[in-house]
Phi, psi and omega in degrees: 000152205238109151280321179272132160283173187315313187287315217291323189319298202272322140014263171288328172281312165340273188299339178286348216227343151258000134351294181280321163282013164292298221272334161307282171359297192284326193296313178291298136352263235285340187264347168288309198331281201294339160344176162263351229271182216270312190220132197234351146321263197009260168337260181351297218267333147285002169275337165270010194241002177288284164332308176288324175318298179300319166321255190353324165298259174012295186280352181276324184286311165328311197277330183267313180318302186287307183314316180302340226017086169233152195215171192199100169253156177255131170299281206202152183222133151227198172296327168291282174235180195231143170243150204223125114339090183253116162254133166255165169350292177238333164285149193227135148254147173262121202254088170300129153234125154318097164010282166324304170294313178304330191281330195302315195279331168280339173309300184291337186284312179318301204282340156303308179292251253275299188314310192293355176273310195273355168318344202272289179319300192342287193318325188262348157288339204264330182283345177283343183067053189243005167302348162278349166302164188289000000 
């Protein structure tokens, strides 16, 4: 049975799922530092400027979250699924994700999150005339 209403629903999977992709973020850090690659600033400053982005959601949602008092714990992990806690105020629902779905749904905040990083830039390849490169 369905307790949260929709936004708290969507809320709350928004900060767990961008949650995760904070922690892909840093675990992808921490193996280019360790890496071989030639040349690694690239990279490095978009996954930190990826990474601030997502903080920066994150804590807003946080905030809006505590006003709400909705909160999001993990229940039980298996190879399959992941089970979630959603508590709103005195109410709780219980949340299945299918594994697959879950990587699917930080895939897509990652790729969100990398376009809100690089939209800026755009701007500054197209006055450079270097937008026509392949």
């Amino acid at each position: 049975m369905r307790y949260l209403s929709e936004e708290d629903r969507e809320l709350a999977s928004r900060f767990l799922f961008l949650s995760m992709a904070i922690l892909v973020i840093e675990k992808d850090i921490h193996t280019i530092e360790q890496g071989s690659f030639k040349i690694k600033e690239p990279y490095m400053e978009l996954l930190r400027k990826m990474a601030h982005k997502a903080k920066s959601e994150r804590r807003y949602l946080r905030g809006i979250m505590k006003s709400r008092q909705l909160d999001v714990m993990l229940l039980s992990k298996n190879e399959s699924f992941s089970s979630y806690l959603f508590v709103s105020g005195g109410h709780e629902e219980k949340r299945n994700y299918f594994n697959p779905a879950i990587r699917k749904h930080v895939e897509t905040i990652m790729y969100e999150l990398m376009r809100k990083v690089l939209q800026p830039s755009q701007g500054k390849l197209a006055s450079s005339g270097m937008e026509d490169l392949p």
